[in-house]
Amino acid sequence: MLAITNAMLIFPEYMMENGTVLIKNGKILDYGYTGKISIPDGCRVIDAGGKYLGPGLIDIHTHAGGDYWFYEEPLKAARAHLMHGTTSLLPTVYFNATREQLLEQIEHIKENSKKEEGRIIRGLYMEAPYLNPKFGADRENNPWKKPVDPKDYMELIEAAGDFAKVWCLAPERENIETFVKDVKTAIPDIVFSVAHSEASPYEIERLMPYGLKLATHHTNATGDLQKYPECRGVSVDETVNYNDEIYAELICDRRGIHVDPYMLRLVLKIKGKNKIILISDACVFDGPVPEGYEGVTDINFDHQGEIAGSKLTLDVACYNMMLHTGSSLCDVFKFASTNPAKLLGFNTKGRIEKGFDADLILVDDKMSVNLVILQGEIIQ
């Protein structure tokens, strides 16, 4: 058994000062005020020194960790995230890969999810194949511009199976509803996400009954419909903001480049605290840094000098969200743990609760990670 004492426990709506958490067999056995929780003899005790103990972070959208792509080095990439407090994640496969490459990537990630640090890999985030060719990093290398065709995608659906947790798509693609129905039939619990798109509200909303309830890196790689030259149109971002059922992913870098700080505050005001999900969208592109971005250290650029994901981990993204929006520690744990767990149906993750998985992290007031516990095991 393991006891963490003298900790400030983080819950979605409040904190518990001088708290204790008891862990047994990889689960949270009990929690409460230190002194009121009985610690059994022989139990290992860690004094948190008043620091903040919250649920492990859940990154639902990341292509890489550190200098490693998940599709190449999944264990090294996973370890890079784990050391920063991410105890569950979904590696992302991207539309710039061919069908054969995607099949290889899916199988490689699946195999490594059963090993060592790969335990934190809880499924796949499919940012492929049918997005809008006009949008996205490395979009010139999009081999999926041809019409939606079951002969091209059925093997992908079969290979991913229910290991796929999120499937991205551009709702404006012709015959996309056929693809959606086939994915839904094979994977009933799949979450669909609008991504790399300039879809109209109607095109997005008609897919919501199938499980479209997420917006991939909200306000990034989306288009705007111009109904009249003198008027701003209504497209993806407005539709996501309008529909309460849709969660909004946000990439929160230090300078507010992916999402302007004012936009972060606006989206938070519109969507509310229960529909925001922080992601890293970490990548390993090494293209030239364009003029005006000198000194930016947490963003990648592709070979054309366009923004291509980030170099973030979720702990850093959480602190950036606090800086840009005034969010509290309770809020950012909700954005980076509780909300993604709810979206994905991870019913024993994302909170400090009796019977929940003992995936926990100890942080200071700037979200710097001091201790990581994965399934009751001290990692660092």
PDB file of C-alpha atoms in Angstrom, residues 57-64 70 81 86-93 109 120-127 162-167 190-191 214 249 279-282 314 340 343-344 346:
ATOM      1  CA  LEU A  57      -3.263  14.179 -17.256  1.00  0.00           C
ATOM      2  CA  ILE A  58      -4.953  12.735 -20.352  1.00  0.00           C
ATOM      3  CA  ASP A  59      -3.664  13.903 -23.745  1.00  0.00           C
ATOM      4  CA  ILE A  60      -6.160  12.805 -26.384  1.00  0.00           C
ATOM      5  CA  HIS A  61      -4.260  14.312 -29.335  1.00  0.00           C
ATOM      6  CA  THR A  62      -0.490  13.964 -29.690  1.00  0.00           C
ATOM      7  CA  HIS A  63       1.681  12.840 -32.594  1.00  0.00           C
ATOM      8  CA  ALA A  64       4.964  12.751 -30.714  1.00  0.00           C
ATOM      9  CA  PHE A  70       4.679   7.812 -31.900  1.00  0.00           C
ATOM     10  CA  HIS A  81       4.889  12.527 -21.847  1.00  0.00           C
ATOM     11  CA  THR A  86       0.485  12.476 -18.684  1.00  0.00           C
ATOM     12  CA  THR A  87      -0.724   9.056 -17.564  1.00  0.00           C
ATOM     13  CA  SER A  88      -3.099   8.364 -20.466  1.00  0.00           C
ATOM     14  CA  LEU A  89      -2.864   9.418 -24.093  1.00  0.00           C
ATOM     15  CA  LEU A  90      -4.020   8.732 -27.634  1.00  0.00           C
ATOM     16  CA  PRO A  91      -1.247   8.709 -30.247  1.00  0.00           C
ATOM     17  CA  THR A  92      -2.337  10.393 -33.445  1.00  0.00           C
ATOM     18  CA  VAL A  93      -1.901   9.091 -36.979  1.00  0.00           C
ATOM     19  CA  ILE A 109       1.416   1.492 -31.853  1.00  0.00           C
ATOM     20  CA  ILE A 120      -0.247   4.931 -21.022  1.00  0.00           C
ATOM     21  CA  ILE A 121      -1.362   4.452 -24.645  1.00  0.00           C
ATOM     22  CA  ARG A 122      -5.122   3.972 -24.301  1.00  0.00           C
ATOM     23  CA  GLY A 123      -6.107   3.982 -27.971  1.00  0.00           C
ATOM     24  CA  LEU A 124      -5.717   5.892 -31.213  1.00  0.00           C
ATOM     25  CA  TYR A 125      -6.659   9.338 -32.436  1.00  0.00           C
ATOM     26  CA  MET A 126      -7.309   8.983 -36.173  1.00  0.00           C
ATOM     27  CA  GLU A 127      -6.555  12.338 -37.817  1.00  0.00           C
ATOM     28  CA  ASP A 162     -12.158  -0.334 -31.071  1.00  0.00           C
ATOM     29  CA  PHE A 163      -8.563   0.715 -30.326  1.00  0.00           C
ATOM     30  CA  ALA A 164      -9.566   3.858 -32.237  1.00  0.00           C
ATOM     31  CA  LYS A 165     -11.237   6.217 -29.768  1.00  0.00           C
ATOM     32  CA  VAL A 166     -11.504   9.384 -31.908  1.00  0.00           C
ATOM     33  CA  TRP A 167     -11.940   9.602 -35.684  1.00  0.00           C
ATOM     34  CA  ILE A 190     -16.328   6.026 -31.495  1.00  0.00           C
ATOM     35  CA  VAL A 191     -16.097   9.802 -31.032  1.00  0.00           C
ATOM     36  CA  LEU A 214     -15.427  17.043 -30.660  1.00  0.00           C
ATOM     37  CA  GLU A 249      -9.747  21.035 -28.124  1.00  0.00           C
ATOM     38  CA  ILE A 279      -4.158  18.952 -25.995  1.00  0.00           C
ATOM     39  CA  SER A 280      -0.485  19.038 -26.878  1.00  0.00           C
ATOM     40  CA  ASP A 281      -0.712  18.203 -30.607  1.00  0.00           C
ATOM     41  CA  ALA A 282       3.013  17.539 -30.213  1.00  0.00           C
ATOM     42  CA  LEU A 314       0.143  18.958 -21.066  1.00  0.00           C
ATOM     43  CA  PRO A 340     -11.127  14.094 -21.674  1.00  0.00           C
ATOM     44  CA  LEU A 343     -15.478  12.385 -23.447  1.00  0.00           C
ATOM     45  CA  LEU A 344     -13.766   9.032 -23.982  1.00  0.00           C
ATOM     46  CA  PHE A 346     -12.724   6.425 -19.224  1.00  0.00           C
TER      47      PHE A 346
END
